[in-house]
PDB file of C-alpha atoms and ligand atoms in Angstrom:
ATOM      1  CA  MET J 218     119.591  77.791  76.503  1.00  0.00           C
ATOM      2  CA  THR J 219     118.838  75.893  73.288  1.00  0.00           C
ATOM      3  CA  GLN J 220     115.157  75.423  72.509  1.00  0.00           C
ATOM      4  CA  THR J 221     114.301  71.914  71.210  1.00  0.00           C
ATOM      5  CA  THR J 222     111.157  72.213  69.115  1.00  0.00           C
ATOM      6  CA  ALA J 223     109.734  69.576  66.754  1.00  0.00           C
ATOM      7  CA  GLU J 224     111.607  71.205  63.866  1.00  0.00           C
ATOM      8  CA  SER J 225     114.863  71.666  65.705  1.00  0.00           C
ATOM      9  CA  PRO J 226     117.816  69.671  64.334  1.00  0.00           C
ATOM     10  CA  VAL J 227     118.971  69.232  67.936  1.00  0.00           C
ATOM     11  CA  ARG J 228     115.889  67.122  68.642  1.00  0.00           C
ATOM     12  CA  LYS J 229     116.370  64.928  65.575  1.00  0.00           C
ATOM     13  CA  GLN J 230     119.861  63.833  66.422  1.00  0.00           C
ATOM     14  CA  ARG J 231     120.793  61.114  68.832  1.00  0.00           C
ATOM     15  CA  ALA J 232     123.828  61.279  71.060  1.00  0.00           C
ATOM     16  CA  GLN J 233     126.803  60.232  68.966  1.00  0.00           C
ATOM     17  CA  LEU J 234     128.325  57.553  71.210  1.00  0.00           C
ATOM     18  CA  LYS J 235     130.552  54.778  69.964  1.00  0.00           C
ATOM     19  CA  MET J 236     129.531  52.440  72.778  1.00  0.00           C
ATOM     20  CA  ARG J 237     125.954  51.333  73.380  1.00  0.00           C
ATOM     21  CA  THR J 238     125.737  52.944  76.808  1.00  0.00           C
ATOM     22  CA  LEU J 239     127.827  54.634  79.455  1.00  0.00           C
ATOM     23  CA  ARG J 240     125.907  52.897  82.214  1.00  0.00           C
ATOM     24  CA  THR J 241     127.961  50.554  84.381  1.00  0.00           C
ATOM     25  CA  ASP J 242     125.158  49.103  86.525  1.00  0.00           C
ATOM     26  CA  ARG J 243     123.188  45.936  85.734  1.00  0.00           C
ATOM     27  CA  TRP J 244     120.661  47.764  83.518  1.00  0.00           C
ATOM     28  CA  TRP J 245     119.935  44.532  81.620  1.00  0.00           C
ATOM     29  CA  LEU J 246     118.558  42.745  84.688  1.00  0.00           C
ATOM     30  CA  ALA J 247     115.098  44.378  84.727  1.00  0.00           C
ATOM     31  CA  PRO J 248     114.313  43.740  81.031  1.00  0.00           C
ATOM     32  CA  ALA J 249     115.682  40.190  81.361  1.00  0.00           C
ATOM     33  CA  LEU J 250     113.376  39.481  84.328  1.00  0.00           C
ATOM     34  CA  VAL J 251     110.413  41.004  82.501  1.00  0.00           C
ATOM     35  CA  PHE J 252     111.179  38.865  79.456  1.00  0.00           C
ATOM     36  CA  ALA J 253     111.377  35.698  81.586  1.00  0.00           C
ATOM     37  CA  GLY J 254     108.178  36.535  83.509  1.00  0.00           C
ATOM     38  CA  LEU J 255     106.096  37.355  80.450  1.00  0.00           C
ATOM     39  CA  MET J 256     107.426  34.356  78.505  1.00  0.00           C
ATOM     40  CA  ALA J 257     106.500  32.063  81.409  1.00  0.00           C
ATOM     41  CA  PHE J 258     102.994  33.531  81.398  1.00  0.00           C
ATOM     42  CA  LEU J 259     102.611  33.135  77.632  1.00  0.00           C
ATOM     43  CA  ILE J 260     103.816  29.519  77.668  1.00  0.00           C
ATOM     44  CA  TYR J 261     101.550  28.652  80.586  1.00  0.00           C
ATOM     45  CA  GLY J 262      98.593  30.431  78.957  1.00  0.00           C
ATOM     46  CA  PHE J 263      99.081  28.540  75.695  1.00  0.00           C
ATOM     47  CA  TRP J 264      99.059  25.224  77.548  1.00  0.00           C
ATOM     48  CA  ALA J 265      96.087  26.174  79.733  1.00  0.00           C
ATOM     49  CA  ILE J 266      93.886  27.223  76.821  1.00  0.00           C
ATOM     50  CA  PHE J 267      94.031  23.694  75.383  1.00  0.00           C
ATOM     51  CA  ASP J 268      93.887  21.850  78.713  1.00  0.00           C
ATOM     52  CA  LYS J 269      90.391  20.506  79.357  1.00  0.00           C
ATOM     53  CA  SER J 270      90.574  20.274  83.192  1.00  0.00           C
ATOM     54  CA  TYR J 271      89.239  23.780  83.836  1.00  0.00           C
ATOM     55  CA  PHE J 272      86.343  22.991  86.149  1.00  0.00           C
ATOM     56  CA  VAL J 273      85.747  20.906  89.256  1.00  0.00           C
ATOM     57  CA  ALA J 274      82.888  21.939  91.546  1.00  0.00           C
ATOM     58  CA  PRO J 275      83.104  24.419  93.185  1.00  0.00           C
ATOM     59  CA  TYR J 276      86.251  25.734  91.460  1.00  0.00           C
ATOM     60  CA  HIS J 277      86.506  27.341  88.051  1.00  0.00           C
ATOM     61  CA  ALA J 278      89.897  27.990  86.431  1.00  0.00           C
ATOM     62  CA  PRO J 279      90.188  31.749  85.652  1.00  0.00           C
ATOM     63  CA  PHE J 280      91.628  31.200  82.166  1.00  0.00           C
ATOM     64  CA  ALA J 281      88.350  29.554  81.116  1.00  0.00           C
ATOM     65  CA  SER J 282      85.915  31.827  82.926  1.00  0.00           C
ATOM     66  CA  PRO J 283      83.280  32.810  81.941  1.00  0.00           C
ATOM     67  CA  CYS J 284      82.624  29.511  80.178  1.00  0.00           C
ATOM     68  CA  LEU J 285      80.309  30.313  77.264  1.00  0.00           C
ATOM     69  CA  ALA J 286      80.558  27.313  74.917  1.00  0.00           C
ATOM     70  CA  THR J 287      78.175  24.363  74.753  1.00  0.00           C
ATOM     71  CA  SER J 288      81.136  22.100  75.565  1.00  0.00           C
ATOM     72  CA  CYS J 289      81.274  23.650  79.093  1.00  0.00           C
ATOM     73  CA  PRO J 290      79.824  21.428  81.837  1.00  0.00           C
ATOM     74  CA  PRO J 291      76.365  22.791  82.841  1.00  0.00           C
ATOM     75  CA  GLU J 292      77.600  23.776  86.359  1.00  0.00           C
ATOM     76  CA  ALA J 293      80.516  25.692  84.828  1.00  0.00           C
ATOM     77  CA  ARG J 294      78.348  27.909  82.631  1.00  0.00           C
ATOM     78  CA  LEU J 295      77.778  31.490  83.718  1.00  0.00           C
ATOM     79  CA  PHE J 296      74.141  31.562  84.915  1.00  0.00           C
ATOM     80  CA  GLY J 297      73.660  28.307  83.023  1.00  0.00           C
ATOM     81  CA  LEU J 298      74.060  30.090  79.683  1.00  0.00           C
ATOM     82  CA  ALA J 299      75.836  28.785  76.609  1.00  0.00           C
ATOM     83  CA  PRO J 300      75.292  31.547  74.032  1.00  0.00           C
ATOM     84  CA  PHE J 301      77.578  29.971  71.445  1.00  0.00           C
ATOM     85  CA  GLY J 302      75.974  27.146  69.516  1.00  0.00           C
ATOM     86  CA  ASP J 303      77.234  23.648  68.746  1.00  0.00           C
ATOM     87  CA  TRP J 304      79.079  25.091  65.771  1.00  0.00           C
ATOM     88  CA  TYR J 305      81.746  26.350  68.183  1.00  0.00           C
ATOM     89  CA  THR J 306      84.117  23.463  68.824  1.00  0.00           C
ATOM     90  CA  LEU J 307      87.334  25.212  69.889  1.00  0.00           C
ATOM     91  CA  PRO J 308      88.386  25.391  73.583  1.00  0.00           C
ATOM     92  CA  PRO J 309      86.032  27.719  75.550  1.00  0.00           C
ATOM     93  CA  GLY J 310      88.956  29.766  76.878  1.00  0.00           C
ATOM     94  CA  ILE J 311      89.622  31.121  73.374  1.00  0.00           C
ATOM     95  CA  LEU J 312      86.254  32.928  73.434  1.00  0.00           C
ATOM     96  CA  ILE J 313      87.228  35.220  76.301  1.00  0.00           C
ATOM     97  CA  LEU J 314      91.024  35.201  76.018  1.00  0.00           C
ATOM     98  CA  GLY J 315      91.111  38.464  74.059  1.00  0.00           C
ATOM     99  CA  LEU J 316      89.549  40.533  76.844  1.00  0.00           C
ATOM    100  CA  PRO J 317      92.154  40.181  79.630  1.00  0.00           C
ATOM    101  CA  ALA J 318      94.924  39.767  77.033  1.00  0.00           C
ATOM    102  CA  GLY J 319      93.933  42.997  75.268  1.00  0.00           C
ATOM    103  CA  PHE J 320      93.687  44.824  78.590  1.00  0.00           C
ATOM    104  CA  ARG J 321      97.186  43.792  79.656  1.00  0.00           C
ATOM    105  CA  LEU J 322      98.716  44.146  76.221  1.00  0.00           C
ATOM    106  CA  THR J 323      97.593  47.782  75.963  1.00  0.00           C
ATOM    107  CA  CYS J 324      98.246  48.632  79.645  1.00  0.00           C
ATOM    108  CA  TYR J 325     100.568  51.610  80.074  1.00  0.00           C
ATOM    109  CA  TYR J 326     102.833  49.717  82.434  1.00  0.00           C
ATOM    110  CA  TYR J 327     103.073  46.543  80.319  1.00  0.00           C
ATOM    111  CA  ARG J 328     103.724  48.620  77.237  1.00  0.00           C
ATOM    112  CA  LYS J 329     106.804  50.070  78.860  1.00  0.00           C
ATOM    113  CA  ALA J 330     107.817  46.632  80.105  1.00  0.00           C
ATOM    114  CA  TYR J 331     107.538  44.724  76.842  1.00  0.00           C
ATOM    115  CA  TYR J 332     108.789  47.540  74.633  1.00  0.00           C
ATOM    116  CA  ARG J 333     111.965  47.307  76.676  1.00  0.00           C
ATOM    117  CA  ALA J 334     112.174  43.550  77.175  1.00  0.00           C
ATOM    118  CA  PHE J 335     111.013  42.308  73.751  1.00  0.00           C
ATOM    119  CA  TRP J 336     111.580  45.215  71.339  1.00  0.00           C
ATOM    120  CA  LEU J 337     114.628  46.643  73.114  1.00  0.00           C
ATOM    121  CA  SER J 338     113.161  50.027  72.286  1.00  0.00           C
ATOM    122  CA  PRO J 339     115.125  51.033  74.278  1.00  0.00           C
ATOM    123  CA  PRO J 340     116.122  48.194  76.626  1.00  0.00           C
ATOM    124  CA  ALA J 341     116.684  50.677  79.484  1.00  0.00           C
ATOM    125  CA  CYS J 342     117.151  54.378  80.130  1.00  0.00           C
ATOM    126  CA  ALA J 343     120.278  55.788  78.498  1.00  0.00           C
ATOM    127  CA  VAL J 344     120.957  52.547  76.594  1.00  0.00           C
ATOM    128  CA  GLY J 345     121.067  52.672  72.803  1.00  0.00           C
ATOM    129  CA  GLU J 346     118.441  50.722  70.914  1.00  0.00           C
ATOM    130  CA  PRO J 347     119.032  48.649  67.774  1.00  0.00           C
ATOM    131  CA  HIS J 348     116.212  50.305  65.796  1.00  0.00           C
ATOM    132  CA  LYS J 349     117.146  53.070  63.416  1.00  0.00           C
ATOM    133  CA  LYS J 350     113.966  55.109  63.696  1.00  0.00           C
ATOM    134  CA  TYR J 351     111.263  55.754  66.212  1.00  0.00           C
ATOM    135  CA  THR J 352     107.671  56.339  65.153  1.00  0.00           C
ATOM    136  CA  GLY J 353     106.044  55.985  68.558  1.00  0.00           C
ATOM    137  CA  GLU J 354     102.382  55.191  68.999  1.00  0.00           C
ATOM    138  CA  THR J 355     101.046  57.771  66.588  1.00  0.00           C
ATOM    139  CA  ARG J 356     100.694  55.498  63.557  1.00  0.00           C
ATOM    140  CA  PHE J 357      99.789  51.925  62.598  1.00  0.00           C
ATOM    141  CA  PRO J 358     100.046  49.471  64.281  1.00  0.00           C
ATOM    142  CA  LEU J 359     100.805  50.942  67.706  1.00  0.00           C
ATOM    143  CA  ILE J 360      98.127  53.600  67.395  1.00  0.00           C
ATOM    144  CA  PHE J 361      95.727  50.824  68.398  1.00  0.00           C
ATOM    145  CA  GLN J 362      97.207  51.007  71.894  1.00  0.00           C
ATOM    146  CA  ASN J 363      94.768  53.905  72.341  1.00  0.00           C
ATOM    147  CA  ILE J 364      91.838  51.496  72.667  1.00  0.00           C
ATOM    148  CA  HIS J 365      93.063  50.648  76.155  1.00  0.00           C
ATOM    149  CA  ARG J 366      90.255  52.649  77.802  1.00  0.00           C
ATOM    150  CA  TYR J 367      87.669  50.393  76.138  1.00  0.00           C
ATOM    151  CA  PHE J 368      89.495  47.264  77.292  1.00  0.00           C
ATOM    152  CA  PHE J 369      89.209  48.711  80.790  1.00  0.00           C
ATOM    153  CA  TYR J 370      85.398  48.371  80.699  1.00  0.00           C
ATOM    154  CA  LEU J 371      85.711  44.778  79.476  1.00  0.00           C
ATOM    155  CA  ALA J 372      88.292  44.054  82.192  1.00  0.00           C
ATOM    156  CA  VAL J 373      85.767  45.216  84.811  1.00  0.00           C
ATOM    157  CA  VAL J 374      83.356  42.574  83.479  1.00  0.00           C
ATOM    158  CA  ILE J 375      86.041  39.878  83.706  1.00  0.00           C
ATOM    159  CA  ALA J 376      87.004  40.960  87.258  1.00  0.00           C
ATOM    160  CA  THR J 377      83.323  40.770  88.234  1.00  0.00           C
ATOM    161  CA  VAL J 378      83.037  37.243  86.830  1.00  0.00           C
ATOM    162  CA  LEU J 379      86.187  36.104  88.669  1.00  0.00           C
ATOM    163  CA  SER J 380      84.799  37.602  91.882  1.00  0.00           C
ATOM    164  CA  TYR J 381      81.552  35.712  91.312  1.00  0.00           C
ATOM    165  CA  ASP J 382      83.557  32.488  90.826  1.00  0.00           C
ATOM    166  CA  ALA J 383      85.397  33.222  94.089  1.00  0.00           C
ATOM    167  CA  VAL J 384      82.076  33.617  95.928  1.00  0.00           C
ATOM    168  CA  LEU J 385      80.758  30.354  94.447  1.00  0.00           C
ATOM    169  CA  SER J 386      83.886  28.575  95.695  1.00  0.00           C
ATOM    170  CA  PHE J 387      82.444  28.883  99.215  1.00  0.00           C
ATOM    171  CA  ARG J 388      79.970  26.141  98.250  1.00  0.00           C
ATOM    172  CA  ASP J 389      80.781  22.463  98.507  1.00  0.00           C
ATOM    173  CA  LYS J 390      80.500  19.896  95.729  1.00  0.00           C
ATOM    174  CA  ASP J 391      76.787  19.499  96.419  1.00  0.00           C
ATOM    175  CA  GLY J 392      76.125  23.227  96.223  1.00  0.00           C
ATOM    176  CA  ASP J 393      75.753  23.847  99.970  1.00  0.00           C
ATOM    177  CA  TRP J 394      77.366  26.987 101.376  1.00  0.00           C
ATOM    178  CA  GLY J 395      80.102  26.826 104.006  1.00  0.00           C
ATOM    179  CA  HIS J 396      83.005  25.204 102.136  1.00  0.00           C
ATOM    180  CA  LEU J 397      86.429  26.733 102.774  1.00  0.00           C
ATOM    181  CA  GLY J 398      89.315  25.031 101.015  1.00  0.00           C
ATOM    182  CA  LEU J 399      92.728  26.165  99.878  1.00  0.00           C
ATOM    183  CA  GLY J 400      91.170  26.717  96.445  1.00  0.00           C
ATOM    184  CA  THR J 401      88.629  29.126  97.970  1.00  0.00           C
ATOM    185  CA  ILE J 402      91.415  31.212  99.493  1.00  0.00           C
ATOM    186  CA  ILE J 403      93.457  31.185  96.298  1.00  0.00           C
ATOM    187  CA  LEU J 404      90.480  32.279  94.178  1.00  0.00           C
ATOM    188  CA  VAL J 405      89.547  35.050  96.634  1.00  0.00           C
ATOM    189  CA  VAL J 406      93.113  36.399  96.800  1.00  0.00           C
ATOM    190  CA  ASN J 407      93.287  36.293  93.022  1.00  0.00           C
ATOM    191  CA  ALA J 408      90.012  38.207  92.643  1.00  0.00           C
ATOM    192  CA  VAL J 409      91.237  40.889  95.075  1.00  0.00           C
ATOM    193  CA  LEU J 410      94.548  41.303  93.220  1.00  0.00           C
ATOM    194  CA  ILE J 411      92.755  41.460  89.861  1.00  0.00           C
ATOM    195  CA  TRP J 412      90.584  44.299  91.215  1.00  0.00           C
ATOM    196  CA  LEU J 413      93.600  46.142  92.654  1.00  0.00           C
ATOM    197  CA  TYR J 414      95.289  45.951  89.266  1.00  0.00           C
ATOM    198  CA  THR J 415      92.146  46.818  87.269  1.00  0.00           C
ATOM    199  CA  LEU J 416      91.071  49.790  89.417  1.00  0.00           C
ATOM    200  CA  GLY J 417      94.610  51.190  89.437  1.00  0.00           C
ATOM    201  CA  CYS J 418      94.417  51.575  85.650  1.00  0.00           C
ATOM    202  CA  HIS J 419      95.259  55.028  84.281  1.00  0.00           C
ATOM    203  CA  SER J 420      91.984  54.989  82.340  1.00  0.00           C
ATOM    204  CA  CYS J 421      90.064  54.329  85.557  1.00  0.00           C
ATOM    205  CA  ARG J 422      91.822  57.296  87.155  1.00  0.00           C
ATOM    206  CA  HIS J 423      90.743  59.465  84.260  1.00  0.00           C
ATOM    207  CA  ILE J 424      87.178  58.136  84.417  1.00  0.00           C
ATOM    208  CA  THR J 425      86.856  58.908  88.133  1.00  0.00           C
ATOM    209  CA  ALA J 426      87.943  62.548  87.993  1.00  0.00           C
ATOM    210  CA  GLY J 427      89.593  63.414  84.694  1.00  0.00           C
ATOM    211  CA  ARG J 428      88.761  66.882  83.309  1.00  0.00           C
ATOM    212  CA  LEU J 429      87.323  68.107  86.625  1.00  0.00           C
ATOM    213  CA  ASN J 430      88.260  71.697  87.369  1.00  0.00           C
ATOM    214  CA  HIS J 431      87.036  71.788  90.955  1.00  0.00           C
ATOM    215  CA  PHE J 432      87.448  68.770  93.198  1.00  0.00           C
ATOM    216  CA  SER J 433      85.550  70.627  95.923  1.00  0.00           C
ATOM    217  CA  LYS J 434      82.375  70.506  93.818  1.00  0.00           C
ATOM    218  CA  HIS J 435      82.654  66.730  93.336  1.00  0.00           C
ATOM    219  CA  PRO J 436      83.568  65.242  96.728  1.00  0.00           C
ATOM    220  CA  LEU J 437      82.603  61.671  95.838  1.00  0.00           C
ATOM    221  CA  ARG J 438      84.567  61.675  92.618  1.00  0.00           C
ATOM    222  CA  TYR J 439      87.475  63.227  94.474  1.00  0.00           C
ATOM    223  CA  ARG J 440      87.389  60.397  97.002  1.00  0.00           C
ATOM    224  CA  ALA J 441      87.250  57.793  94.245  1.00  0.00           C
ATOM    225  CA  TRP J 442      90.121  59.514  92.421  1.00  0.00           C
ATOM    226  CA  THR J 443      92.212  59.601  95.614  1.00  0.00           C
ATOM    227  CA  PHE J 444      91.663  55.871  96.112  1.00  0.00           C
ATOM    228  CA  VAL J 445      92.395  55.020  92.474  1.00  0.00           C
ATOM    229  CA  SER J 446      95.486  57.254  92.545  1.00  0.00           C
ATOM    230  CA  LYS J 447      96.894  55.270  95.470  1.00  0.00           C
ATOM    231  CA  LEU J 448      96.391  52.045  93.540  1.00  0.00           C
ATOM    232  CA  ASN J 449      97.782  53.673  90.427  1.00  0.00           C
ATOM    233  CA  ALA J 450     101.035  54.469  92.252  1.00  0.00           C
ATOM    234  CA  LYS J 451     101.488  50.709  92.760  1.00  0.00           C
ATOM    235  CA  HIS J 452     100.210  49.702  89.345  1.00  0.00           C
ATOM    236  CA  GLN J 453     103.418  47.919  88.379  1.00  0.00           C
ATOM    237  CA  GLN J 454     103.406  45.815  91.553  1.00  0.00           C
ATOM    238  CA  PHE J 455      99.735  44.900  91.140  1.00  0.00           C
ATOM    239  CA  ALA J 456     100.324  44.117  87.472  1.00  0.00           C
ATOM    240  CA  TRP J 457     102.856  41.449  88.411  1.00  0.00           C
ATOM    241  CA  ALA J 458     101.069  40.218  91.534  1.00  0.00           C
ATOM    242  CA  SER J 459      97.809  39.697  89.619  1.00  0.00           C
ATOM    243  CA  LEU J 460      99.617  38.127  86.663  1.00  0.00           C
ATOM    244  CA  PHE J 461     101.123  35.469  88.901  1.00  0.00           C
ATOM    245  CA  SER J 462      98.026  35.072  91.075  1.00  0.00           C
ATOM    246  CA  VAL J 463      95.819  34.354  88.077  1.00  0.00           C
ATOM    247  CA  MET J 464      98.363  31.820  86.812  1.00  0.00           C
ATOM    248  CA  ILE J 465      98.640  30.143  90.236  1.00  0.00           C
ATOM    249  CA  ALA J 466      94.852  30.083  90.726  1.00  0.00           C
ATOM    250  CA  ASP J 467      94.313  28.630  87.272  1.00  0.00           C
ATOM    251  CA  PHE J 468      96.985  25.954  87.755  1.00  0.00           C
ATOM    252  CA  TYR J 469      95.693  25.041  91.202  1.00  0.00           C
ATOM    253  CA  VAL J 470      92.133  24.448  89.944  1.00  0.00           C
ATOM    254  CA  ARG J 471      93.469  22.254  87.149  1.00  0.00           C
ATOM    255  CA  LEU J 472      95.507  20.191  89.624  1.00  0.00           C
ATOM    256  CA  VAL J 473      92.348  19.606  91.677  1.00  0.00           C
ATOM    257  CA  ALA J 474      90.326  18.838  88.536  1.00  0.00           C
ATOM    258  CA  LYS J 475      92.924  16.295  87.436  1.00  0.00           C
ATOM    259  CA  GLY J 476      92.833  14.618  90.876  1.00  0.00           C
ATOM    260  CA  ILE J 477      96.474  15.481  91.642  1.00  0.00           C
ATOM    261  CA  ILE J 478      95.302  17.494  94.687  1.00  0.00           C
ATOM    262  CA  ASN J 479      92.349  15.974  96.461  1.00  0.00           C
ATOM    263  CA  PHE J 480      89.460  17.152  98.611  1.00  0.00           C
ATOM    264  CA  PRO J 481      88.777  17.785 101.509  1.00  0.00           C
ATOM    265  CA  PHE J 482      91.999  19.869 101.690  1.00  0.00           C
ATOM    266  CA  ALA J 483      91.622  21.303  98.238  1.00  0.00           C
TER     267      ALA J 483
HETATM  268 FE1  FES V 204      97.610  49.437  83.204  1.00  0.00          FE
HETATM  269 FE2  FES V 204      95.279  50.523  82.411  1.00  0.00          FE
HETATM  270  S1  FES V 204      97.217  51.430  82.546  1.00  0.00           S
HETATM  271  S2  FES V 204      95.674  48.526  83.172  1.00  0.00           S
END
């Protein structure tokens, strides 16, 4: 059997095929769907960042939460705080956009998805790619994908804030507890899906029990790892479910804030 080491010429060569692939199935469908889904999210996100209808008591649009600018309505501010001074005049969503965006952009699943759908590198298994060379994630700029584990900690903060917003949505406009509208349900479902996606992260799996030699000596960490591993097996599904849920929740709150959907059913 031929050994393929890093120095081996066998490893350096690609299969010399005249056609792009020998596959006869619809291999292009998955990358095309990923491209459409991610483009829809990017276009919506761009619109939402500049849309000003991000808060209507008791609902807070996820794309603008936490609201940290002085332009945020007092009830929309996290614990009433506005740490950025009057000098900050851009939309408040821009302040926190980088945290969930960085988390998803560096996610192991999304990396596979957008490398295939946007870079065509390669577009699918056993399909030739248009690029002449492959340098992987070992050098600039893709080496920065390794900061994913740090984005995980920031994503936990964002998930906590969205959960807090979901809890506050059980209050009515006057601040009394007991409200239950469609918006409440949508925000709660979104918070749950965000947690399922966040906790299923490969970095979270490593944090819970990575480098342990004996599970039997760490029963709690073993339990946590078992739970995270189950979520991790469905990471792709939760990635998409939470992507759409956050978009739906955000859009719904804006429709209520604009008066297109009205209370008491909202
Ligand atoms: Fe997907 Fe960490 S691997 S969120």
